PDB file of C-alpha atoms in Angstrom:
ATOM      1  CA  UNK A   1       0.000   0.000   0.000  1.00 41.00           C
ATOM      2  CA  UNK A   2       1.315   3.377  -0.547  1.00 45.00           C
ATOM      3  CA  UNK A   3       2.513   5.951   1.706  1.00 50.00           C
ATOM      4  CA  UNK A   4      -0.543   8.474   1.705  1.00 48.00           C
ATOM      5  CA  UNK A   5       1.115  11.426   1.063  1.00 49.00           C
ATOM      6  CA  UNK A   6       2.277  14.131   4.119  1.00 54.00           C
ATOM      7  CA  UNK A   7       0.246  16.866   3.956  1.00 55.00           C
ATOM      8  CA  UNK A   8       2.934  19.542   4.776  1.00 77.00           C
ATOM      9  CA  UNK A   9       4.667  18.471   1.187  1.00 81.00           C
ATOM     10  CA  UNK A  10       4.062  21.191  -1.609  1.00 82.00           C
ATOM     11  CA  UNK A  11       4.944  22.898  -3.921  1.00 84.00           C
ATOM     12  CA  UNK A  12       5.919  26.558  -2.768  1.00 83.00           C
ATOM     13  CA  UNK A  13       7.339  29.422  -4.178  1.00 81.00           C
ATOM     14  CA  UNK A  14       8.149  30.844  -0.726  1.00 84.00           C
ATOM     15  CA  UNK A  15      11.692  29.504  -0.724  1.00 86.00           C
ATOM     16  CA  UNK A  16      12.433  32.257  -3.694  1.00 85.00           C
ATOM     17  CA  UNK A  17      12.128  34.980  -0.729  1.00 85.00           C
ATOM     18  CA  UNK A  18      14.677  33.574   1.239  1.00 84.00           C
ATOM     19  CA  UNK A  19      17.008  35.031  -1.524  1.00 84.00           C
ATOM     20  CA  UNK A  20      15.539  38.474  -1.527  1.00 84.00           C
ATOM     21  CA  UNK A  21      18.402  39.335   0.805  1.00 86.00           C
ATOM     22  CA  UNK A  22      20.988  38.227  -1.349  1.00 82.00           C
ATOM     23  CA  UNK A  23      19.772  41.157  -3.598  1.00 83.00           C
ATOM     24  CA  UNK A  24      19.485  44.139  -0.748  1.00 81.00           C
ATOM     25  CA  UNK A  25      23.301  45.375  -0.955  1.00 81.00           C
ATOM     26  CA  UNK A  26      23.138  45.476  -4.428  1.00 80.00           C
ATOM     27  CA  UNK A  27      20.192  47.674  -4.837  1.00 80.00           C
ATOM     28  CA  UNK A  28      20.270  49.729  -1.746  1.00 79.00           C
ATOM     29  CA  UNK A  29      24.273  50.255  -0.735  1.00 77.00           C
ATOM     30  CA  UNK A  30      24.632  53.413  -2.244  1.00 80.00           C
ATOM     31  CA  UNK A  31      21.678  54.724   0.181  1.00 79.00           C
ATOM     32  CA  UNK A  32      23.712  53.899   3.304  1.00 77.00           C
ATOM     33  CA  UNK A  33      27.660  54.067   1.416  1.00 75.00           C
ATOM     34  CA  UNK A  34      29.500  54.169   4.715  1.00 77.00           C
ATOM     35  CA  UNK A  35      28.039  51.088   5.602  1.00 83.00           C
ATOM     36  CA  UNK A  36      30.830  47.794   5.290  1.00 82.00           C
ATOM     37  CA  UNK A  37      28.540  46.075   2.226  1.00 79.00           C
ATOM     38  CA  UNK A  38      30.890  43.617   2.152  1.00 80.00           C
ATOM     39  CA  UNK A  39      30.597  42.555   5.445  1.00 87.00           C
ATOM     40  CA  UNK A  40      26.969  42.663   5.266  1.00 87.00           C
ATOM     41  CA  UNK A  41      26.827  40.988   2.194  1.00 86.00           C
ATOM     42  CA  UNK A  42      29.481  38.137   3.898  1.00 90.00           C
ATOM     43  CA  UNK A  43      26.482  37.503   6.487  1.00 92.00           C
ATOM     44  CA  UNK A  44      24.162  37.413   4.882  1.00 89.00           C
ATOM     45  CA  UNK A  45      25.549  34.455   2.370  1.00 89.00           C
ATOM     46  CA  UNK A  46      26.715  32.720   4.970  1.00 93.00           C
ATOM     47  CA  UNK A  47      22.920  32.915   7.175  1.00 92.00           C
ATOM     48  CA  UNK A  48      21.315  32.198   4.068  1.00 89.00           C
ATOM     49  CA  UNK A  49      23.411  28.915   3.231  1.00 90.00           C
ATOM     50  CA  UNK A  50      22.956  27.200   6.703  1.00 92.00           C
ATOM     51  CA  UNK A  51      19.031  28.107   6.116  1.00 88.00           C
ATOM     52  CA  UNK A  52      18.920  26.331   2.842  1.00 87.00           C
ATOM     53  CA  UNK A  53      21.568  23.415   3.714  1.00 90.00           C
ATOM     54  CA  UNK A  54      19.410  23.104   6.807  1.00 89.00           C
ATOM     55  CA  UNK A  55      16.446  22.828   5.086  1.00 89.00           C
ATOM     56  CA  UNK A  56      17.554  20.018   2.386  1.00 88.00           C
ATOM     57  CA  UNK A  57      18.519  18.021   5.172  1.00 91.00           C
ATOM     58  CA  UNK A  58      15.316  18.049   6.864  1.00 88.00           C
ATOM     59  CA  UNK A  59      12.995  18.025   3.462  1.00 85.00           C
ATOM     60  CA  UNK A  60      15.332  15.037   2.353  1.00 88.00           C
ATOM     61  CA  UNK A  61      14.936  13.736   6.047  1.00 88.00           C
ATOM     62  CA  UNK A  62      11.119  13.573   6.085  1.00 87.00           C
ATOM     63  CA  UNK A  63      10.963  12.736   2.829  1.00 88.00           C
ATOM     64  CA  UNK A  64       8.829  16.051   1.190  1.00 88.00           C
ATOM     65  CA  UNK A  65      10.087  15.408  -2.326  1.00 89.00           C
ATOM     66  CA  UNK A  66       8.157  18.617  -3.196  1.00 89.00           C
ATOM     67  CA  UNK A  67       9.434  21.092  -1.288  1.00 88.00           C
ATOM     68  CA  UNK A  68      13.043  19.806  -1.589  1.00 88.00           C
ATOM     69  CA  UNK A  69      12.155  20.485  -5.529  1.00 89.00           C
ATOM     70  CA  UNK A  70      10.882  23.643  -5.120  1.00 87.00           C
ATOM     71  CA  UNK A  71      13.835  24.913  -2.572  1.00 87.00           C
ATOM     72  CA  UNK A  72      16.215  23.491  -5.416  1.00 87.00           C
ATOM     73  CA  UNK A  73      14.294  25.932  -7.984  1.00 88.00           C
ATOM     74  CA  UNK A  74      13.647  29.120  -5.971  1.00 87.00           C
ATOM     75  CA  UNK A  75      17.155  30.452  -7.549  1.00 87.00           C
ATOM     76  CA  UNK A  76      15.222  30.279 -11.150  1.00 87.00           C
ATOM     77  CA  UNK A  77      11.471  32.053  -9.806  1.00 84.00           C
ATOM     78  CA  UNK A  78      13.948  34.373  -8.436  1.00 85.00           C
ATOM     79  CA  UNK A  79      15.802  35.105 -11.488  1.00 87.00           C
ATOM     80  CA  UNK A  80      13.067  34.728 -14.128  1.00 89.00           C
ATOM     81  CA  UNK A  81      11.155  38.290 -13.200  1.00 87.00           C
ATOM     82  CA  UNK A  82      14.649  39.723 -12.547  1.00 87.00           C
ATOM     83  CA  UNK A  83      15.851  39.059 -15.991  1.00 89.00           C
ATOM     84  CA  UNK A  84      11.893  39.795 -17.316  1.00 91.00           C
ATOM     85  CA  UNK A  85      12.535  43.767 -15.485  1.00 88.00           C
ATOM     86  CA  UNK A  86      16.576  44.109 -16.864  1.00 87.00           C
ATOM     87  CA  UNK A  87      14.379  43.244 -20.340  1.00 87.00           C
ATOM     88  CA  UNK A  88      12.128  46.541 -19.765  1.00 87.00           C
ATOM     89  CA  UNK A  89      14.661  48.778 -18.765  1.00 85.00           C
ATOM     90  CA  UNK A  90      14.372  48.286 -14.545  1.00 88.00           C
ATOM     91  CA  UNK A  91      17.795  47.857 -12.735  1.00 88.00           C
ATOM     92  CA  UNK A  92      19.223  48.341 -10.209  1.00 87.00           C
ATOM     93  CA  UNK A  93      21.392  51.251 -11.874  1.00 89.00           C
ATOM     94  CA  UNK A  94      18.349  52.325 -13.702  1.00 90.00           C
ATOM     95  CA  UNK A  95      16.237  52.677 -10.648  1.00 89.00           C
ATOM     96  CA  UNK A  96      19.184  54.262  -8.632  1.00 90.00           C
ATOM     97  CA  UNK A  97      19.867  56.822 -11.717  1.00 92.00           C
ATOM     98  CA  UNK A  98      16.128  58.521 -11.969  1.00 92.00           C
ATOM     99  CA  UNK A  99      16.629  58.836  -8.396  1.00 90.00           C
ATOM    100  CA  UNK A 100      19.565  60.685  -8.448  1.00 91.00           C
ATOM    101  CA  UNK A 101      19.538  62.515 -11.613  1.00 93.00           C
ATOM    102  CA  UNK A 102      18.756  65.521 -10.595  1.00 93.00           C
ATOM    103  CA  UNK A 103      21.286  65.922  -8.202  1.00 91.00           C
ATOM    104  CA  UNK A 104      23.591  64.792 -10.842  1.00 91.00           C
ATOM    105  CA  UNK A 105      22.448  67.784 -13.266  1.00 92.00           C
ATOM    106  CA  UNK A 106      22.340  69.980 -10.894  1.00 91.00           C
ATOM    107  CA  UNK A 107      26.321  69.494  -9.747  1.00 88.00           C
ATOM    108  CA  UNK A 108      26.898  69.451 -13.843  1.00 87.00           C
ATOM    109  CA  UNK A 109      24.974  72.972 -14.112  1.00 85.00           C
ATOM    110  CA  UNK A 110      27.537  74.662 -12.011  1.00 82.00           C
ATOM    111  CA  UNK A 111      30.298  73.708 -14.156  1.00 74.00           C
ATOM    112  CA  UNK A 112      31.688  76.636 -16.443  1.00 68.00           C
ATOM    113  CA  UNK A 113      33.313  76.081 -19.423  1.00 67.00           C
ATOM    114  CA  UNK A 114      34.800  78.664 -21.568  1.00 64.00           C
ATOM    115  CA  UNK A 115      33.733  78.707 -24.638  1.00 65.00           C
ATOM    116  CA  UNK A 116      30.900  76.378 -25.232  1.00 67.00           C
ATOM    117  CA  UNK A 117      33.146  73.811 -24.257  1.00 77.00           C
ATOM    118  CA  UNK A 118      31.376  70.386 -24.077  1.00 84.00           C
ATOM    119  CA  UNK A 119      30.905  69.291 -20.491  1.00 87.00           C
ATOM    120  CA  UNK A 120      32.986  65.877 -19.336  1.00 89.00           C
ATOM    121  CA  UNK A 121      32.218  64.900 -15.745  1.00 88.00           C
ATOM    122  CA  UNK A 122      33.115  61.677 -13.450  1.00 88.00           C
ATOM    123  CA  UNK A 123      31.507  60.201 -10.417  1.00 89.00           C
ATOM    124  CA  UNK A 124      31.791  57.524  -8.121  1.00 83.00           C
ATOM    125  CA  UNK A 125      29.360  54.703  -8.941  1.00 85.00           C
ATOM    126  CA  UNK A 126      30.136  51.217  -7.296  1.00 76.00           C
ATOM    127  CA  UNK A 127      33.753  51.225  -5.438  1.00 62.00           C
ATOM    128  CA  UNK A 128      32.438  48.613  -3.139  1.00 58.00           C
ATOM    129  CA  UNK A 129      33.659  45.245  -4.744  1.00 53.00           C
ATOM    130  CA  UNK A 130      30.443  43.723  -4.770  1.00 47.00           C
ATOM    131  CA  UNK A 131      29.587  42.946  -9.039  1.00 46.00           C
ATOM    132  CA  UNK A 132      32.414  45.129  -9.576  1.00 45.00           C
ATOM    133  CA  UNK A 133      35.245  46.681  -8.665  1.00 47.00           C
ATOM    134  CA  UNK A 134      35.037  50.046 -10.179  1.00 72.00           C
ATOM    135  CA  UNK A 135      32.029  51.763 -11.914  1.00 82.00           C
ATOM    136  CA  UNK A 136      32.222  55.751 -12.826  1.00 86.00           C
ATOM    137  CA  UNK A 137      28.826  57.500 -14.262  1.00 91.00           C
ATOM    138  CA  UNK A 138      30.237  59.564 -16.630  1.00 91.00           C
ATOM    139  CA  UNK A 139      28.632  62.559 -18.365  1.00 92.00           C
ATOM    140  CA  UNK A 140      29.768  63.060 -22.089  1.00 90.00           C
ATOM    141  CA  UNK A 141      27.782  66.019 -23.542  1.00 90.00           C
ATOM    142  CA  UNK A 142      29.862  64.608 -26.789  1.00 90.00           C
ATOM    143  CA  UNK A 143      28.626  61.128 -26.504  1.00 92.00           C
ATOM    144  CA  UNK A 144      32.418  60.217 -27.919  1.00 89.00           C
ATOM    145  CA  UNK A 145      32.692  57.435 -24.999  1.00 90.00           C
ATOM    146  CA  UNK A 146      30.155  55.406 -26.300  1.00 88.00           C
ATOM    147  CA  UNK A 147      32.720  55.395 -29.629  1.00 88.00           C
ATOM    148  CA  UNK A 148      34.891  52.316 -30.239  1.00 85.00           C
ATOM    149  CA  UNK A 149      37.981  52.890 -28.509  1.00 82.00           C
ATOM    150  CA  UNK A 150      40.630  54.860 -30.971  1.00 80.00           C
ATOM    151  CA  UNK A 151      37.611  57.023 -31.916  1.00 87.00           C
ATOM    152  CA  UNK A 152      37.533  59.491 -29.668  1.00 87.00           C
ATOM    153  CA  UNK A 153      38.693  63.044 -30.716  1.00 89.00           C
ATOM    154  CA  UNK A 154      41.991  64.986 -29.600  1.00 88.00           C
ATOM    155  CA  UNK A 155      39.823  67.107 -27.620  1.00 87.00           C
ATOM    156  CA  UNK A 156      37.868  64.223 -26.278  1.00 87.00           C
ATOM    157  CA  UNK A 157      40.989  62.606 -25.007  1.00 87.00           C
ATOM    158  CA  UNK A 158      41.964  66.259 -23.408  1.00 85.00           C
ATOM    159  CA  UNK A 159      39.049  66.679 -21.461  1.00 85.00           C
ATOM    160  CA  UNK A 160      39.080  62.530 -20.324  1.00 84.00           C
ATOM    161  CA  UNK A 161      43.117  63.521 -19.268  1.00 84.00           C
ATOM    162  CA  UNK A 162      41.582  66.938 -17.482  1.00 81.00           C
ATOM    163  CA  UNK A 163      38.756  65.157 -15.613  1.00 78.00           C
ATOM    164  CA  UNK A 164      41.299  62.142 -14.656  1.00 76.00           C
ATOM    165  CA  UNK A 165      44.135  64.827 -13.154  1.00 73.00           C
ATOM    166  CA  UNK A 166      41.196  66.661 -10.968  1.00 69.00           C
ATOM    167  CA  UNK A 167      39.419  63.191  -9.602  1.00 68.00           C
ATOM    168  CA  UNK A 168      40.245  59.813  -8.904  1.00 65.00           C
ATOM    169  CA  UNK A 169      37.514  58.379 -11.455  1.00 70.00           C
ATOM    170  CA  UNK A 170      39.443  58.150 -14.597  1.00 75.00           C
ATOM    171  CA  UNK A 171      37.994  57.452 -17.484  1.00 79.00           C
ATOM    172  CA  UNK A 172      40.276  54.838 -19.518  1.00 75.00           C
ATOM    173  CA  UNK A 173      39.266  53.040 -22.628  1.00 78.00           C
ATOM    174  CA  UNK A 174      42.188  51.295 -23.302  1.00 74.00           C
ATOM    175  CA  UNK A 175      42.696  48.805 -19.919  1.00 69.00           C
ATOM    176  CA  UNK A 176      45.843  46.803 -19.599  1.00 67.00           C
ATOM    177  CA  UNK A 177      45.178  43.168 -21.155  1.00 68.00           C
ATOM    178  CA  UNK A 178      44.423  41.712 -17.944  1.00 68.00           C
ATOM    179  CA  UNK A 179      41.332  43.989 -17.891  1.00 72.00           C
ATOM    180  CA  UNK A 180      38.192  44.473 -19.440  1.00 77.00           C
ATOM    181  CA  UNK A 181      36.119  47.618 -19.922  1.00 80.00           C
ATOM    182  CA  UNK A 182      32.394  48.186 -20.762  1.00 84.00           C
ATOM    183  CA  UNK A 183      30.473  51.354 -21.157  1.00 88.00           C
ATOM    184  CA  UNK A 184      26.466  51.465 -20.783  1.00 90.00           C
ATOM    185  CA  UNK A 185      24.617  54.542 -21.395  1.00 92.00           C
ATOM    186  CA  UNK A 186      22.014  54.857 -18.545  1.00 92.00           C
ATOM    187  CA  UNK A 187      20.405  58.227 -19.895  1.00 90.00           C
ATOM    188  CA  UNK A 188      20.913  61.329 -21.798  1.00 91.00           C
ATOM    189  CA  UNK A 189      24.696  61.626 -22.027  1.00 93.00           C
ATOM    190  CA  UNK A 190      24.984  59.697 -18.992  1.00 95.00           C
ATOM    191  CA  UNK A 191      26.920  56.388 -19.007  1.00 94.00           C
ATOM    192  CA  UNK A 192      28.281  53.855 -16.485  1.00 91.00           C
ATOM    193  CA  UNK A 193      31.824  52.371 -17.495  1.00 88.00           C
ATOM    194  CA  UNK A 194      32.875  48.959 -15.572  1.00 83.00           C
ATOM    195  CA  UNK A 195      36.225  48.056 -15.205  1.00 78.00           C
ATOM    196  CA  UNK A 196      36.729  44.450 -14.460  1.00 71.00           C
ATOM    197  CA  UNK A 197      39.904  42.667 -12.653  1.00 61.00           C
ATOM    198  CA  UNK A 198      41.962  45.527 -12.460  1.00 53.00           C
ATOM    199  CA  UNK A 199      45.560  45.080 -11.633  1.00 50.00           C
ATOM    200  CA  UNK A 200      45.715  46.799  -8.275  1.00 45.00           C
ATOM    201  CA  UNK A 201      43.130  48.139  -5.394  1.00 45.00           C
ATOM    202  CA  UNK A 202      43.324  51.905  -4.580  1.00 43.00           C
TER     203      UNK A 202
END
C-alpha cells in the first residue's frame, strides 16, 4: 500500500524569498555608502546557506520530495522576473539613476566652461567590490565614450586627461590586457563604465 502522502509536502514558491536578501546590498548600498557592504553581504551568504543546507537536510529527512524540488528551484522564480525587469529597462542602476539625476544635473549645471566647451564629468558609482570593482557614471555632452575605442577626438581625449588629473575616477578606454572595460549609457549623455579585474586596489 502506498505511503498516503504528508500533507505539509508542496509545492511553494516561498523559498524564492529567502534570496531576496541576497539582492538588498546590491540595490540599496549606495543609500547607506558608509556602511561595510561587504561585510553585510558576507552575512548574509553565509545565514542564508545554513538556512537552505538546513532545510535540504530536513525536506530530504522527512521525505517532502516537493518542497526539496521547489527549494532546489527558488534560484530560477527568483531570477526569471529579474531578468523579465533588466528586459524593460528596470535595474538596479536604472532605478538608482532617476533617483539621483537631478542631483547629478544639478552638480553638472555649475560647471563653467569657456567657450561652449562640451561638459565631461566623473563620479563615483560602485567602489564597493560587490559585481564590480570600479564603476564611474560619466557625463559626455559629446557622446564620444560610447565610440569604439581609438575614436575618440583629440579634444575628447583632453578633457578625459583633465577630468582624470582633478578626480580619482578616470575614465580609460584602453585597460591593460588583464582587464576588461564596458560602457552602458544609462540616460541622456549619462553612461556607467565597468572596469573588471583591475591590476591593483586603490
Amino acid at each position: 500500500m502506498p505511503e498516503p502522502e504528508k500533507r505539509s509536502d508542496k509545492f511553494t514558491w516561498t523559498y524564492a524569498l529567502w534570496l531576496l536578501p541576497w539582492l538588498a546590498p546590491i540595490w540599496l548600498y549606495w543609500l547607506l555608502p558608509t556602511w561595510d557592504w561587504w561585510t553585510i553581504s558576507l552575512i548574509i551568504w553565509v545565514l542564508t546557506l545554513i538556512a537552505v543546507a538546513g532545510s535540504l537536510c530536513i525536506n530530504l529527512a522527512q521525505r517532502r520530495w516537493r518542497r526539496l524540488v521547489s527549494l532546489l528551484i527558488a534560484p530560477l522564480l527568483l531570477l526569471v522576473p529579474l531578468r523579465i525587469l533588466a528586459a524593460v529597462g528596470i535595474t538596479s542602476d536604472s532605478v538608482r539613476f532617476a533617483l539621483t539625476k537631478q542631483s547629478y544635473l544639478a552638480e553638472i549645471e555649475r560647471t563653467d566652461l569657456p567657450g561652449g566647451e562640451q561638459r565631461f564629468r566623473t563620479f563615483v558609482w560602485d567602489d564597493t567590490f560587490l559585481e564590480k570593482t570600479y564603476s564611474t557614471l560619466v557625463y559626455d555632452e559629446s557622446d564620444e565614450v560610447a565610440l569604439l575605442r581609438g575614436e575618440q577626438s583629440a579634444a575628447w581625449q583632453q578633457r578625459a586627461q583633465t577630468s582624470c588629473s582633478e578626480k580619482k575616477e578616470c575614465v580609460d578606454l584602453d585597460p591593460d590586457p588583464d582587464e576588461y572595460v564596458s560602457v552602458r549609457k544609462i540616460g541622456e549623455h549619462f553612461y556607467i563604465l565597468d572596469n573588471y579585474l583591475p591590476n591593483s586596489f586603490p
